[in-house]
mmCIF file of C-alpha atoms in Angstrom:
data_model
loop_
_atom_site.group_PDB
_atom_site.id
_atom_site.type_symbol
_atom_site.label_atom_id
_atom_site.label_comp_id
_atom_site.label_asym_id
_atom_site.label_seq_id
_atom_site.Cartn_x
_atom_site.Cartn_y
_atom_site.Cartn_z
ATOM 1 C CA UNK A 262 4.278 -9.235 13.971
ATOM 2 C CA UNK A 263 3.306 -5.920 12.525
ATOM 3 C CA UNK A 264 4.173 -4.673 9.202
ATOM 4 C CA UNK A 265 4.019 -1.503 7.913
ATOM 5 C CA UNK A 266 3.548 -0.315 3.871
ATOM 6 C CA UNK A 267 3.752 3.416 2.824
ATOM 7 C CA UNK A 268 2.015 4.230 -0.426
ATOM 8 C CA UNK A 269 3.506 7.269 -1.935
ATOM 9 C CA UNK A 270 5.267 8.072 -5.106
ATOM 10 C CA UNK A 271 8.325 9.831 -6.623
ATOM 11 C CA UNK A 272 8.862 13.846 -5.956
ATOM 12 C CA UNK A 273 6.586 13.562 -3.560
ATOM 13 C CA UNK A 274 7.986 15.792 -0.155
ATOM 14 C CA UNK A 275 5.398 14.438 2.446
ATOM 15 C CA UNK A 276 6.236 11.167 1.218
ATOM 16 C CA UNK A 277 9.819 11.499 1.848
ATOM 17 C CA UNK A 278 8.335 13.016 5.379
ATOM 18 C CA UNK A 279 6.905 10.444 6.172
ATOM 19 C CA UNK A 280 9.530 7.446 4.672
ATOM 20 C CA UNK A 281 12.282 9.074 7.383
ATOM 21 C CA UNK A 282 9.575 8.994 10.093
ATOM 22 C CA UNK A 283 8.466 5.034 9.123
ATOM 23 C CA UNK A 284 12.147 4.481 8.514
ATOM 24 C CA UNK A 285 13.063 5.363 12.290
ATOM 25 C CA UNK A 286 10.506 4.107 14.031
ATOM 26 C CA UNK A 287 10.394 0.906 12.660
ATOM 27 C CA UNK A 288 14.260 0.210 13.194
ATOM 28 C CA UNK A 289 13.892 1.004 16.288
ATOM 29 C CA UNK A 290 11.046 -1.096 16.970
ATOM 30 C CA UNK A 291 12.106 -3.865 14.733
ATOM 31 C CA UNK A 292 9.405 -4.038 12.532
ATOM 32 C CA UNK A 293 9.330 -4.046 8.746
ATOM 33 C CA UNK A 294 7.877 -2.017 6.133
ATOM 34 C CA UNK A 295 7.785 -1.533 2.694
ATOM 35 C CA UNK A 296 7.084 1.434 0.198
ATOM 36 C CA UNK A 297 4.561 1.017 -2.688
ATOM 37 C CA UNK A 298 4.641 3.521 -5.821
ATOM 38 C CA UNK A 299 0.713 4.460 -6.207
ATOM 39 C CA UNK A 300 1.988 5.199 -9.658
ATOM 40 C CA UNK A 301 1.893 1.350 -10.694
ATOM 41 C CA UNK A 302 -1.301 0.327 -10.060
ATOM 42 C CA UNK A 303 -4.594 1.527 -10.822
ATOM 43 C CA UNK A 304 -6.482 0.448 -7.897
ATOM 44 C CA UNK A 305 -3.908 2.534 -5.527
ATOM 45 C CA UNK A 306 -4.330 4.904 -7.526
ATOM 46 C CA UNK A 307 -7.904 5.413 -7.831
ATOM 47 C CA UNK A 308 -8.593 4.504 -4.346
ATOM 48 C CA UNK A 309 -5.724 7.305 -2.678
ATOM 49 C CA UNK A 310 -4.722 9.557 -5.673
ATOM 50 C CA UNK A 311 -5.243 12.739 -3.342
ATOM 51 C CA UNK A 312 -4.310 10.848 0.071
ATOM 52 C CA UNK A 313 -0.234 10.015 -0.168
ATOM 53 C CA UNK A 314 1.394 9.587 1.403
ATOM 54 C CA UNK A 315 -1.053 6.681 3.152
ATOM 55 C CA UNK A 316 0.479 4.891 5.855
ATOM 56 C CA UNK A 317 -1.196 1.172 6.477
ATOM 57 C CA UNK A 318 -0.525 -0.627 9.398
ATOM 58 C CA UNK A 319 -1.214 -4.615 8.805
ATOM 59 C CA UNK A 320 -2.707 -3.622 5.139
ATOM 60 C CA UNK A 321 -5.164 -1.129 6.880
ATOM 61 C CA UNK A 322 -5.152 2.236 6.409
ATOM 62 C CA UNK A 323 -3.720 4.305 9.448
ATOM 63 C CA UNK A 324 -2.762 7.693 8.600
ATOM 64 C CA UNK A 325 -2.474 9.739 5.120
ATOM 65 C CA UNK A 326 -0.786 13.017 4.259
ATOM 66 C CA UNK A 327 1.014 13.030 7.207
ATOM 67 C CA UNK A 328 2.302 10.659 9.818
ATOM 68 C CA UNK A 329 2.113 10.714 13.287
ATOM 69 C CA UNK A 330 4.864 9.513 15.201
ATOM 70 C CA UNK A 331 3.133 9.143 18.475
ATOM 71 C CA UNK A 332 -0.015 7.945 16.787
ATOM 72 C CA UNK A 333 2.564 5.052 14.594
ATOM 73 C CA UNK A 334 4.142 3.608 17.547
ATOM 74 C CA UNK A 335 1.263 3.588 19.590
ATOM 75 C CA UNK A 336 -0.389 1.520 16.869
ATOM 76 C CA UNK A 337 2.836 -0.980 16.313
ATOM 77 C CA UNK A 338 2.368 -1.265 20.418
ATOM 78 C CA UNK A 339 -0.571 -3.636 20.303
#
C-alpha cells in the first residue's frame, strides 16, 4: 500500500493547497498520509527549506511547491 507524507509548515498557503488536495485524493483512494512540520528537524530543513510544500510518495520525493492532482493519483495508481 502507498503512503503519502507532505512536508510543509505553519502559515504556509501552498501548503494548505496542497494538504486539501492530498486530503481528497487520498480519502477517496483510501490511502494514508501524514503531514511533517520541516520546522522540527534540521535535515528537512536543510534538505527542502525553499521546496514546501514537498509531496513524497512512499518516502520519495514526488512533487514540491505545488501538487498535481492528475500527476498524485496517477502515481498512487501503480
Amino acid at each position: 500500500m502507498h503512503r503519502i507524507t507532505l512536508i510543509g509548515k505553519p502559515g504556509c498557503h501552498l501548503c494548505e493547497d496542497a494538504r486539501e488536495i492530498i486530503a481528497r485524493v487520498a480519502g477517496e483512494l483510501g490511502v494514508p498520509w501524514s503531514e511533517v512540520n520541516i520546522e522540527t528537524s534540521d535535515e528537512l530543513r536543510e534538505r527542502y527549506g525553499e521546496m514546501i510544500p514537498v509531496t513524497l510518495v512512499d518516502g520519495v520525493q514526488h512533487d514540491f511547491w505545488r501538487v498535481s492532482e492528475d500527476r498524485l493519483r496517477a502515481a498512487l495508481a501503480d
